[in-house]
Amino acid sequence: MKQARNKASFDSTILTEIIYGSRENVQKINEAFARVEKALGTDDTSKLPACYGNMNREDAFLEGLKAGKITWEDGFVHKHDLFETMNHQWTAGNSNPFGLHTLLFIPFIRNQASPEQCKIWIPQCESGEIIGCYAQTELGHGSFVRGIETTAIFDEMTDEFIIHSPTFSSSKYWPGALGFTATHAVVMARLISHGLDHGVHAFMCPGWNLEILGNAPIIFWPSETTLTFARLKMAYNAVDNGYARFDQVRIPRTNLFMKSCHLSRQGVYKASKNRQKLLYGGMLNSRRIINRIMAFKFAQALTIAIRYSTVREQGQGSTSFANPQIGEIAIMSYKHQNYRLLSNLAKVYAVFFASQHCDDIHRIHQQKIAKDDHSGLPYAHMLASGLKAWATQTAADGAEDARRCCGGHGYLMISGLPEIFSSLTAMTTLEGDNYVMWQQVAKYLIKNINHNVWPEDMSYIQRRSSSGLHEKCQARGNEFRSCKVLLDIYEHRSARLSTEVAVMIAAPSNAAGTDVWNTYMMQLFSAARAHIEVIILKSFIGHLDRIMDNATKIVLSRLTSLFALTGITSPGAIDAIGFVEDGYLSSCQLRDIRSQIDDLLDELLPDAIALTDAWNFTDASLCSAIGMKDGNVYETIIEWTRQLPINVNAGKTADVFAEGFETSIKPILRGQLQMRERARL
Ligand SMILES: Cc1cc2nc3c(=O)[nH]c(=O)nc-3n(C[C@H](O)[C@H](O)[C@H](O)COP(=O)(O)OP(=O)(O)OC[C@H]3O[C@@H](n4cnc5c(N)ncnc54)[C@H](O)[C@@H]3O)c2cc1C
């Protein structure tokens, strides 16, 4: 491992500072992780991490509470927000029972509550007096929010709303922390006043309160609210996702979130003209955060797989990665292995730089909103949605490929990779299913094209479509590394796909608009993805200009080219056919591209370890027996396996093994199977 690390052509600590913004930030993050890992007891990596012990549902939840409390306290005491959006393993914040509170609940209040409501609720949230969750999804409705069935009927007599689940399918199902942790929930329900249904609105619903009830909390939500399904999920098992059926629960009228709407004492409803825009603004923030977290979690998968592939030796041959003593090859030197791992590593950096672009756009949009200017919303919303779809799918697919690159050991839970994949793949669904997200991008494109409106990000579509889109790529050989050539290729594909599908959608038809949309949905997805990939490539290229250190810049330029070129020719590249189906690239040019990729892989191979070290993950946060910094894979696997409770307890009386031996193994060994068979005959 040391040898591989020393081969780097650049100083990984410079890249670390670029990733985290400054040397001071790196220092602060290191200190926070050191404190939290010490408090959790995960700093001693010779010990089997608790999450791999033989934990039942209750243990998993208690571990989640413990970790959540420690990280929350650390932020509180040391005044930082590092763990407000993620946990101590760089997993999204909703992976611990308190995470939803800072990730969704508080931002929602800031965004949707009136100044008077904020004045009451925000201090309570920040001091921990109330703990929140976000209850939108129902058994019957997730993506289609307008279909939500829970009702909030205004009772003018008592000045209250009555929250009710009128049907079985209206049961709230999924909200994280709803099971046991949250004292309050933002509940999405249909606001009904004087028999008029005003659509889905948000309500603050208190569940229980220590102060009112003394030290023994009595839950005054309906009893079914407290049921949870921890451990029934692929990941996120430290969280008490729960379900709730409301039975005429009464809350004050003033618990309706009233920043952009109002219900008077007489039950008269008024909504501000920007209500819808403000609602979108809230979703935009959580998607933006997801995009950022994706980069780090995806980077963890690649860090583990690349470290493992560097020290794992299997097979014979002569390459630069061969071990001269044993004569076997590090698996990293196999072409398919370094192709898969390095092209995924390039995607990690692409996600990261694109998420920074998303952060910048969000900041600008927020500044405008403060002046009641909502003009930035369409682009900000399209970008956060499209990038969420692209980043989560890319990260989940890439992490699974990284896991497979580690063979059997990658299938071990203690490799850390199954948990990383499972937590990443949840992100393709929550906060808006990806294929619903792609439609947001498609709507933005089609609406603008059909209205002949050309925002900055779409100006290339206008320029290229007006010149007919008949040109062919002229590049050869290493010209395919040029940023301009790469952008031309990506822009050409995107402009063509968008304009083609816009024509299909606009063609005269007897079918209803939604049916036409549904007919061309696959083409719409391709156009949406192509536009997002142009934005991602542009932001990757744009970030190169900001890098001052030459050696780092060279390595990242190679990664940029690798990212773009493997997007065209990789066997797994989605929609790659769009680059070639109109003859824009010839088969000779595709050969040139493949040859450039081979060269880039050779150039990047010595930097693979440094490019993963740059993320600065602690061993404890990786939680992987095969991905530690020192590369001592086999020792750690055996050490952790030894500590599994089933092994520690083996041979002791009344344990699982003794019971199993007596009831199942011994009878077979004594030939009782045959005896029973003989008796039957
Ligand atoms: C780990 C996890 C944590 C969660 N936490 C919370 C939480 O804290 N609070 C909360 O309220 N919810 C939570 N959820 C629920 C989550 O928000 C929903 O699962 C998500 O919005 C998707 O909705 P759905 O499950 O109804 O999927 P569906 O909408 O049923 O999607 C199924 C399929 O139908 C397709 N589809 C649906 N509608 C359309 C359409 N209009 N056009 C085209 N295709 C469509 C989708 O693309 C998808 O392929 C969580 C979910 C997970 C997995």
XYZ file of C-alpha atoms and ligand atoms in Angstrom:
734
model
C 0.000 0.000 0.000
C 2.824 2.351 0.901
C 4.455 1.680 -2.446
C 1.237 2.428 -4.319
C 0.724 5.593 -2.292
C 4.244 6.813 -3.083
C 3.655 6.540 -6.823
C 1.303 9.529 -6.856
C 2.163 12.392 -9.183
C 0.498 14.995 -6.956
C 0.061 15.883 -3.291
C -3.276 14.437 -2.140
C -3.520 16.909 0.755
C -3.869 19.765 -1.755
C -6.869 18.012 -3.264
C -8.266 17.412 0.238
C -8.223 21.160 0.831
C -9.985 21.729 -2.494
C -12.694 19.211 -1.550
C -13.302 20.678 1.915
C -12.758 24.303 0.970
C -9.690 25.123 3.086
C -6.999 23.740 5.380
C -8.915 25.094 8.390
C -12.026 23.184 7.366
C -10.026 19.969 7.043
C -8.616 20.538 10.511
C -12.074 21.160 12.003
C -13.508 18.062 10.332
C -10.612 15.934 11.579
C -11.152 17.186 15.119
C -14.911 16.607 15.013
C -14.508 13.050 13.719
C -11.831 12.304 16.328
C -14.129 13.458 19.166
C -17.195 11.635 17.864
C -15.364 8.389 17.121
C -13.807 8.426 20.577
C -17.191 8.984 22.210
C -18.709 6.179 20.131
C -15.769 3.861 20.768
C -15.259 3.294 17.034
C -11.772 4.825 17.053
C -10.266 1.456 17.979
C -10.609 -0.212 14.590
C -9.300 -3.542 15.850
C -12.737 -3.951 17.461
C -15.641 -5.287 15.430
C -17.920 -2.269 14.800
C -21.190 -2.543 16.716
C -23.236 -2.394 13.503
C -21.817 -5.803 12.509
C -22.478 -7.453 15.861
C -25.446 -9.697 16.181
C -27.830 -6.791 16.611
C -31.562 -7.212 16.735
C -33.989 -4.419 15.799
C -33.937 -2.823 19.215
C -30.119 -2.807 19.334
C -29.881 -1.235 15.881
C -32.279 1.515 16.894
C -30.487 2.128 20.212
C -27.148 2.352 18.361
C -28.727 4.903 16.029
C -29.994 6.973 18.945
C -26.600 6.879 20.627
C -24.732 7.969 17.489
C -27.337 10.618 16.713
C -27.133 12.090 20.205
C -23.330 12.168 20.205
C -23.089 13.913 16.821
C -25.862 16.365 17.698
C -24.159 17.239 20.988
C -20.816 17.660 19.243
C -22.297 20.243 16.885
C -24.024 21.979 19.783
C -20.959 22.154 22.038
C -18.369 22.898 19.349
C -20.653 25.114 17.271
C -20.565 23.433 13.869
C -23.150 22.044 11.474
C -21.106 19.139 10.082
C -23.535 16.464 11.276
C -26.726 18.325 10.452
C -27.024 16.670 7.065
C -25.041 13.443 7.498
C -24.027 10.940 10.144
C -20.594 9.903 11.456
C -20.121 7.617 8.431
C -20.956 10.192 5.766
C -24.393 8.654 5.225
C -27.294 11.061 4.708
C -28.658 12.452 7.965
C -31.892 10.467 7.813
C -29.783 7.434 8.735
C -30.053 8.302 12.436
C -33.273 8.972 14.369
C -32.387 12.634 15.008
C -31.184 13.262 11.465
C -34.568 14.158 9.993
C -34.830 16.894 12.599
C -31.921 18.888 11.169
C -32.067 17.617 7.592
C -35.757 18.257 6.878
C -37.798 19.393 9.873
C -35.952 22.615 10.796
C -35.358 23.687 7.162
C -39.053 23.061 6.464
C -40.085 25.329 9.342
C -37.675 28.041 8.176
C -39.088 27.793 4.681
C -42.812 27.402 5.331
C -43.626 28.882 8.744
C -44.658 32.511 9.229
C -42.204 34.761 11.137
C -44.411 34.436 14.260
C -44.440 30.639 14.000
C -40.663 30.570 13.416
C -40.173 32.625 16.556
C -41.884 29.897 18.602
C -40.762 26.710 16.863
C -37.160 27.386 15.810
C -35.772 28.003 19.336
C -37.619 24.890 20.545
C -36.044 22.872 17.720
C -32.567 24.235 18.204
C -32.531 23.577 21.931
C -33.833 20.046 21.397
C -37.033 20.797 23.300
C -38.959 19.313 20.415
C -37.750 16.664 17.954
C -39.320 16.548 14.538
C -40.032 14.355 11.568
C -41.641 14.839 8.172
C -44.808 12.867 7.446
C -45.834 13.149 3.830
C -45.824 9.690 2.249
C -48.884 7.483 2.716
C -49.411 3.807 2.020
C -51.241 4.762 -1.163
C -49.355 7.863 -2.317
C -45.709 8.892 -2.519
C -44.737 10.593 -5.767
C -48.188 12.027 -6.452
C -48.420 14.473 -3.559
C -51.717 15.938 -4.754
C -53.257 12.500 -4.194
C -52.635 12.576 -0.429
C -55.803 11.551 1.428
C -55.184 12.576 5.066
C -57.641 15.357 5.920
C -57.350 18.462 8.102
C -60.903 19.715 8.571
C -61.340 23.121 10.182
C -63.713 23.206 13.157
C -64.801 26.827 13.515
C -66.448 26.157 16.876
C -63.196 25.251 18.605
C -60.760 27.043 16.256
C -59.020 23.726 15.585
C -58.121 21.391 12.750
C -59.133 17.757 12.993
C -56.441 15.559 11.456
C -57.843 12.269 10.250
C -56.895 9.236 8.155
C -60.167 8.556 6.314
C -59.043 5.408 4.467
C -56.612 2.576 5.023
C -54.405 3.803 2.170
C -54.191 7.237 3.823
C -52.085 5.827 6.699
C -48.797 7.689 6.860
C -46.103 5.123 6.130
C -42.322 5.710 5.893
C -41.561 8.911 7.830
C -38.194 8.535 9.567
C -38.238 9.031 13.376
C -42.049 8.835 13.434
C -41.904 5.478 15.226
C -40.510 6.467 18.627
C -38.168 9.438 18.437
C -40.078 12.451 17.169
C -42.204 14.549 19.485
C -43.626 16.531 16.553
C -44.377 15.877 12.913
C -44.914 18.060 9.895
C -48.018 16.311 8.548
C -49.137 16.861 4.968
C -52.934 16.773 4.738
C -55.816 18.208 2.687
C -56.993 21.509 4.168
C -60.798 21.540 4.220
C -62.746 24.539 5.454
C -66.524 25.026 5.158
C -66.592 21.949 2.931
C -64.079 23.401 0.462
C -60.960 21.327 -0.269
C -57.962 23.684 -0.667
C -55.483 20.920 -1.465
C -52.501 19.535 0.420
C -50.997 21.735 3.150
C -48.513 21.298 5.988
C -49.525 21.135 9.667
C -47.441 20.995 12.820
C -48.706 18.024 14.830
C -47.423 17.577 18.366
C -47.203 13.952 19.420
C -45.964 13.974 22.976
C -44.209 16.317 25.332
C -42.074 15.508 28.372
C -42.931 18.732 30.136
C -46.681 18.200 30.048
C -46.445 14.598 31.032
C -43.625 14.506 33.567
C -40.790 12.112 33.000
C -42.884 9.268 31.658
C -44.014 10.271 28.195
C -47.553 9.268 27.355
C -48.137 9.368 23.661
C -51.304 11.156 22.681
C -51.035 10.414 19.012
C -53.170 7.384 18.189
C -51.454 4.327 19.598
C -50.702 2.883 16.174
C -48.465 5.853 15.497
C -45.755 4.343 17.606
C -45.222 1.315 15.412
C -42.015 1.169 13.463
C -40.415 -1.056 10.909
C -36.736 -0.762 11.706
C -34.739 -3.680 10.225
C -37.330 -4.324 7.552
C -35.387 -2.077 5.215
C -32.365 -2.681 2.993
C -30.458 -0.023 4.980
C -31.212 2.846 7.381
C -32.006 0.303 10.068
C -30.911 2.556 12.897
C -33.921 4.766 12.122
C -37.434 4.237 13.383
C -39.316 4.878 10.151
C -42.886 4.565 11.272
C -46.524 4.620 10.347
C -49.516 6.491 11.670
C -53.281 6.360 11.387
C -54.852 9.566 12.671
C -58.165 9.249 14.442
C -59.716 12.733 14.724
C -56.589 14.312 16.268
C -57.200 17.973 17.162
C -54.566 20.694 16.710
C -54.899 24.508 16.955
C -55.690 26.425 13.751
C -52.381 28.263 14.178
C -50.514 24.985 13.560
C -51.190 25.357 9.839
C -47.890 26.479 8.252
C -48.737 30.042 7.288
C -45.833 31.620 5.445
C -47.583 31.480 2.089
C -51.213 30.941 3.070
C -53.633 31.914 5.811
C -56.845 30.610 7.344
C -58.818 33.208 9.293
C -60.666 32.570 12.553
C -63.823 32.378 10.409
C -62.284 29.731 8.179
C -61.606 31.964 5.169
C -58.632 30.682 3.180
C -56.118 32.831 1.293
C -52.937 31.755 -0.505
C -50.127 34.050 -1.627
C -49.236 34.041 -5.320
C -45.814 32.574 -4.520
C -47.108 29.637 -2.489
C -46.216 26.984 -5.072
C -42.794 28.522 -5.641
C -41.999 28.462 -1.927
C -42.997 24.805 -1.725
C -40.634 23.970 -4.595
C -37.915 25.949 -2.823
C -38.094 23.585 0.158
C -37.688 20.456 -1.965
C -34.864 22.079 -3.826
C -32.843 22.428 -0.645
C -33.112 18.779 0.388
C -32.261 17.578 -3.130
C -29.257 19.890 -3.160
C -28.051 18.354 0.102
C -28.567 14.828 -1.243
C -26.425 15.645 -4.286
C -23.577 16.741 -2.075
C -23.775 13.709 0.197
C -23.845 11.390 -2.825
C -20.326 12.447 -3.773
C -18.910 11.548 -0.357
C -20.733 8.238 0.060
C -19.844 7.206 -3.490
C -16.220 8.212 -2.797
C -16.251 5.878 0.212
C -17.196 2.913 -1.971
C -14.376 3.701 -4.389
C -11.883 4.263 -1.571
C -12.599 0.808 -0.177
C -12.581 -0.954 -3.555
C -9.433 0.754 -4.859
C -7.493 0.132 -1.641
C -8.579 -3.495 -1.662
C -7.734 -3.928 -5.352
C -4.285 -2.489 -4.740
C -3.330 -5.009 -2.049
C -5.286 -8.011 -3.303
C -3.068 -10.209 -5.475
C -4.429 -12.910 -7.688
C -3.120 -14.463 -10.911
C 0.228 -14.255 -12.640
C 1.719 -11.934 -15.224
C 4.098 -9.047 -15.511
C 2.713 -5.617 -14.845
C 3.849 -2.667 -12.823
C 1.552 -3.818 -10.024
C 3.083 -7.316 -9.755
C 4.584 -8.260 -6.417
C 8.222 -9.199 -7.183
C 8.415 -11.573 -4.188
C 5.295 -13.611 -4.933
C 5.021 -12.904 -8.626
C 1.258 -12.445 -8.438
C -0.602 -9.455 -9.790
C -2.496 -6.844 -7.826
C -6.016 -7.121 -9.212
C -6.020 -3.358 -9.809
C -3.751 -3.927 -12.792
C -6.352 -5.976 -14.687
C -7.750 -3.727 -17.378
C -11.420 -4.299 -16.593
C -10.715 -3.625 -12.906
C -8.952 -0.309 -13.382
C -11.396 0.679 -16.135
C -14.385 0.137 -13.828
C -12.819 1.644 -10.733
C -11.154 4.660 -12.329
C -14.135 5.532 -14.524
C -16.329 5.387 -11.412
C -13.801 7.492 -9.525
C -14.049 10.065 -12.317
C -17.827 10.059 -11.764
C -17.299 10.661 -8.036
C -15.454 13.877 -8.847
C -18.058 14.776 -11.475
C -20.849 14.426 -8.889
C -18.844 16.459 -6.397
C -18.118 19.412 -8.698
C -21.673 19.390 -10.054
C -23.020 19.467 -6.493
C -20.868 22.541 -5.862
C -22.456 24.185 -8.893
C -25.857 23.269 -7.453
C -24.854 24.857 -4.108
C -23.769 28.062 -5.888
C -27.044 28.286 -7.804
C -29.012 27.650 -4.617
C -27.161 30.445 -2.802
C -27.862 32.922 -5.605
C -31.509 31.841 -5.722
C -31.881 32.341 -1.956
C -30.429 35.848 -2.202
C -32.959 36.673 -4.914
C -35.864 35.200 -2.948
C -34.976 37.453 -0.026
C -35.816 40.322 -2.410
C -39.020 38.550 -3.508
C -37.415 37.730 -6.869
C -38.303 34.146 -7.888
C -36.813 34.316 -11.386
C -34.037 31.853 -10.495
C -36.443 29.088 -9.482
C -36.963 27.274 -12.823
C -33.250 26.625 -13.373
C -32.492 25.950 -9.691
C -35.385 23.484 -9.474
C -34.544 21.733 -12.748
C -30.882 21.460 -11.764
C -31.474 20.095 -8.247
C -34.018 17.549 -9.554
C -31.996 16.397 -12.562
C -28.748 16.226 -10.675
C -30.487 14.301 -7.881
C -31.633 11.716 -10.429
C -28.244 11.504 -12.121
C -26.094 11.539 -8.989
C -28.108 9.012 -7.003
C -28.350 6.518 -9.854
C -24.697 6.939 -10.797
C -23.567 6.566 -7.193
C -25.758 3.528 -6.494
C -24.733 1.761 -9.722
C -21.087 2.694 -9.216
C -21.022 1.497 -5.606
C -22.507 -1.846 -6.628
C -19.869 -2.195 -9.348
C -17.182 -1.337 -6.789
C -18.592 -4.051 -4.514
C -18.414 -6.616 -7.319
C -14.828 -5.555 -8.014
C -13.993 -6.891 -4.541
C -15.131 -10.452 -5.278
C -16.398 -12.535 -2.370
C -14.963 -10.207 0.252
C -17.052 -7.392 -1.219
C -20.148 -9.454 -0.424
C -19.231 -9.493 3.274
C -21.186 -7.012 5.342
C -17.909 -6.167 7.088
C -16.507 -4.884 3.783
C -18.854 -1.935 4.336
C -19.876 -2.064 0.677
C -23.329 -3.712 0.982
C -24.420 -1.032 3.471
C -23.009 1.747 1.275
C -24.844 0.423 -1.775
C -28.092 -0.060 0.159
C -28.025 3.443 1.587
C -27.207 4.942 -1.819
C -29.942 3.086 -3.616
C -32.550 4.428 -1.141
C -31.677 7.871 -2.445
C -32.894 6.996 -5.933
C -36.398 6.749 -4.420
C -36.730 9.148 -1.505
C -37.174 12.888 -1.950
C -38.764 12.139 -5.308
C -38.325 8.988 -7.382
C -35.661 9.512 -10.042
C -37.943 8.954 -13.003
C -40.303 11.553 -11.618
C -37.251 13.835 -11.283
C -36.250 13.298 -14.909
C -39.680 14.507 -15.932
C -39.068 17.813 -14.148
C -36.033 18.345 -16.366
C -37.946 17.245 -19.456
C -40.819 19.636 -18.685
C -38.362 22.512 -18.320
C -36.726 21.687 -21.670
C -39.911 21.128 -23.647
C -41.684 24.150 -22.209
C -38.784 26.446 -23.083
C -38.212 24.991 -26.550
C -41.888 25.149 -27.463
C -42.163 28.736 -26.203
C -38.930 29.697 -27.926
C -37.424 30.745 -24.592
C -33.680 30.168 -24.207
C -32.267 30.455 -20.699
C -28.484 30.537 -20.370
C -28.096 26.781 -19.772
C -30.080 26.025 -22.958
C -28.411 28.565 -25.243
C -26.323 25.808 -26.839
C -29.532 24.004 -27.845
C -30.791 27.110 -29.621
C -27.431 27.731 -31.298
C -26.979 24.161 -32.482
C -30.558 23.476 -33.514
C -30.695 26.676 -35.564
C -27.682 25.491 -37.578
C -29.497 22.260 -38.439
C -27.572 19.726 -36.326
C -26.092 18.175 -39.470
C -22.409 18.662 -38.664
C -20.052 15.777 -37.851
C -17.302 15.617 -35.245
C -13.895 16.275 -36.857
C -11.617 15.323 -33.941
C -8.980 12.564 -34.114
C -6.486 10.974 -31.712
C -5.662 12.944 -28.618
C -7.897 15.831 -29.718
C -10.554 13.814 -27.921
C -9.020 14.961 -24.647
C -9.760 18.578 -25.443
C -12.469 20.091 -23.255
C -13.914 21.910 -26.246
C -14.224 18.732 -28.323
C -15.787 16.853 -25.413
C -18.321 19.599 -24.777
C -19.151 19.720 -28.494
C -19.916 15.996 -28.465
C -22.127 16.203 -25.366
C -23.895 19.376 -26.489
C -24.574 18.007 -29.946
C -26.241 14.896 -28.532
C -28.305 16.885 -26.055
C -29.433 19.531 -28.567
C -30.467 16.841 -31.050
C -32.378 14.713 -28.522
C -34.200 17.731 -27.048
C -35.262 19.239 -30.343
C -36.334 15.862 -31.752
C -38.569 15.007 -28.800
C -39.963 18.558 -28.672
C -41.110 18.107 -32.287
C -42.727 14.749 -31.418
C -44.577 16.263 -28.453
C -45.757 19.279 -30.460
C -47.009 17.229 -33.441
C -50.802 17.406 -33.965
C -52.515 14.522 -32.214
C -55.978 13.494 -31.055
C -54.537 12.033 -27.872
C -54.696 13.907 -24.551
C -51.555 15.835 -23.557
C -50.702 13.413 -20.756
C -51.004 10.439 -23.132
C -48.685 12.073 -25.652
C -46.232 12.752 -22.838
C -46.462 9.137 -21.711
C -45.925 7.853 -25.267
C -42.630 9.723 -25.615
C -41.466 9.280 -22.031
C -38.344 7.264 -22.863
C -37.201 9.882 -25.391
C -37.930 12.596 -22.826
C -35.745 10.831 -20.256
C -32.896 10.578 -22.783
C -33.134 14.288 -23.577
C -33.290 15.195 -19.878
C -30.298 13.043 -19.008
C -28.288 14.419 -21.935
C -28.911 18.018 -20.821
C -27.912 17.243 -17.233
C -24.737 15.534 -18.479
C -23.833 18.695 -20.404
C -24.212 20.718 -17.198
C -22.158 18.178 -15.228
C -19.366 18.153 -17.797
C -19.342 21.958 -17.935
C -19.069 22.257 -14.169
C -16.254 19.656 -14.092
C -14.355 21.611 -16.755
C -15.165 24.920 -15.058
C -13.664 23.737 -11.774
C -10.368 22.860 -13.470
C -9.758 26.556 -14.074
C -9.955 27.269 -10.354
C -7.178 24.805 -9.434
C -3.866 26.560 -8.850
C -1.590 23.575 -8.247
C -0.378 22.326 -11.617
C 0.155 18.662 -10.715
C -3.357 18.432 -9.235
C -4.805 20.163 -12.271
C -3.181 17.672 -14.656
C -4.629 14.707 -12.759
C -8.116 16.219 -12.601
C -7.974 17.085 -16.324
C -7.265 13.431 -17.035
C -10.218 12.454 -14.859
C -12.438 14.916 -16.738
C -11.466 13.384 -20.085
C -11.914 9.886 -18.705
C -15.353 10.814 -17.378
C -16.500 12.205 -20.717
C -14.944 9.536 -22.945
C -16.126 6.533 -20.925
C -19.597 8.114 -20.984
C -19.484 7.599 -24.761
C -17.955 4.131 -25.106
C -18.313 2.327 -21.772
C -20.361 -0.870 -22.147
C -22.455 0.284 -19.192
C -22.991 3.911 -20.269
C -26.681 4.784 -20.265
C -28.003 6.268 -23.515
C -24.552 6.159 -25.158
C -26.342 5.276 -28.386
C -27.394 8.932 -28.536
C -23.795 9.906 -29.367
C -23.609 7.780 -32.486
C -27.078 7.095 -33.893
C -27.003 10.155 -36.183
C -23.451 9.469 -37.379
C -21.927 12.401 -35.469
C -19.081 10.080 -34.440
C -17.659 7.473 -36.845
C -16.413 4.000 -35.935
C -12.804 5.180 -36.545
C -13.341 7.957 -34.043
C -14.767 5.491 -31.525
C -11.563 3.474 -31.904
C -9.545 6.632 -31.225
C -11.634 7.299 -28.131
C -11.034 3.782 -26.807
C -7.329 4.175 -27.359
C -7.334 7.510 -25.494
C -9.144 5.828 -22.610
C -6.438 3.144 -22.445
C -3.755 5.820 -22.259
C -5.649 7.786 -19.636
C -6.053 4.696 -17.469
C -2.305 4.031 -17.624
C -1.602 7.637 -16.681
C -4.107 7.647 -13.822
C -3.284 4.258 -12.315
C -0.339 5.511 -10.198
C -2.624 8.232 -8.778
C -5.515 5.942 -7.859
C -4.695 5.694 -4.146
C -3.945 9.406 -3.806
C -7.235 10.263 -5.519
C -9.082 8.265 -2.863
C -6.880 9.384 0.070
C -7.809 12.940 -0.900
C -11.295 12.391 0.568
C -9.631 12.074 3.959
C -12.003 9.414 5.325
C -11.137 7.972 8.710
C -10.967 4.179 8.955
C -13.816 4.272 11.474
C -16.085 6.199 9.119
C -15.431 3.691 6.316
C -16.324 0.847 8.687
C -14.673 -1.634 6.343
C -12.435 -4.610 7.037
C -11.083 -4.448 3.486
C -10.707 -0.701 2.981
C -8.457 0.520 5.791
C -5.702 2.960 5.036
C -2.895 0.537 5.959
C -4.192 -2.119 3.549
C -4.084 -4.893 6.184
C -7.107 -6.639 4.753
C -6.701 -10.270 5.767
C -5.704 -9.527 9.368
C -8.756 -7.310 9.860
C -11.172 -9.766 8.250
C -10.070 -12.534 10.611
C -9.913 -10.242 13.634
C -13.456 -8.957 13.100
C -14.832 -12.386 12.177
C -13.464 -13.808 15.429
C -15.379 -11.181 17.376
C -18.782 -11.943 15.866
C -21.095 -12.909 18.748
C -21.919 -16.262 17.132
C -18.217 -17.151 17.276
C -17.577 -15.658 20.702
C -20.529 -17.591 22.125
C -19.858 -20.843 20.312
C -19.413 -23.718 22.707
C -20.925 -21.913 25.676
C -23.952 -23.578 27.214
C -27.421 -22.543 26.095
C -26.127 -20.651 23.084
C -27.448 -20.885 19.556
C -24.789 -23.347 18.500
C -25.356 -25.799 21.382
C -29.106 -25.692 20.827
C -28.716 -26.184 17.093
C -26.264 -29.004 17.650
C -28.617 -30.872 19.979
C -31.776 -30.391 17.950
C -30.512 -30.656 14.386
C -26.886 -31.681 13.833
C -26.626 -34.493 16.402
C -29.764 -36.354 15.283
C -28.480 -36.374 11.705
C -25.030 -37.567 12.752
C -26.633 -40.382 14.762
C -28.433 -41.610 11.686
C -31.882 -40.669 12.962
C -32.951 -39.510 9.501
C -32.592 -43.060 8.194
C -34.287 -44.507 11.263
C -37.318 -42.321 10.706
C -37.404 -43.285 7.051
C -37.213 -46.968 7.978
C -40.009 -46.554 10.544
C -42.178 -44.915 7.868
C -41.690 -47.865 5.554
C -35.245 5.070 3.226
C -36.492 5.869 2.990
C -36.808 6.904 3.851
C -37.986 7.643 3.662
N -38.283 8.646 4.537
C -39.443 9.333 4.395
C -39.794 10.369 5.333
O -39.051 10.678 6.260
N -40.989 10.999 5.165
C -41.846 10.700 4.140
O -42.910 11.308 4.052
N -41.525 9.738 3.231
C -40.349 9.055 3.326
N -40.017 8.081 2.403
C -40.941 7.770 1.310
C -40.455 8.309 -0.026
O -40.492 9.707 -0.022
C -41.320 7.705 -1.153
O -41.098 6.312 -1.144
C -40.949 8.313 -2.492
O -41.435 9.623 -2.595
C -41.497 7.502 -3.691
O -42.864 7.357 -3.611
P -43.566 5.915 -3.715
O -42.908 5.020 -2.735
O -45.012 6.133 -3.597
O -43.204 5.395 -5.142
P -44.150 5.420 -6.414
O -44.545 6.824 -6.677
O -45.241 4.430 -6.272
O -43.113 4.952 -7.516
C -43.071 3.623 -8.061
C -42.756 3.718 -9.564
O -43.802 4.443 -10.230
C -43.256 5.492 -11.021
N -44.135 6.671 -11.017
C -44.888 7.147 -9.998
N -45.510 8.288 -10.390
C -45.143 8.547 -11.657
C -45.434 9.580 -12.606
N -46.228 10.598 -12.331
N -44.861 9.506 -13.826
C -44.051 8.485 -14.136
N -43.722 7.492 -13.277
C -44.256 7.512 -12.063
C -41.922 5.838 -10.347
O -41.023 6.408 -11.286
C -41.451 4.463 -9.859
O -40.758 3.833 -10.905
C -38.851 7.343 2.565
C -38.510 6.313 1.685
C -37.343 5.587 1.879
C -37.007 4.492 0.921
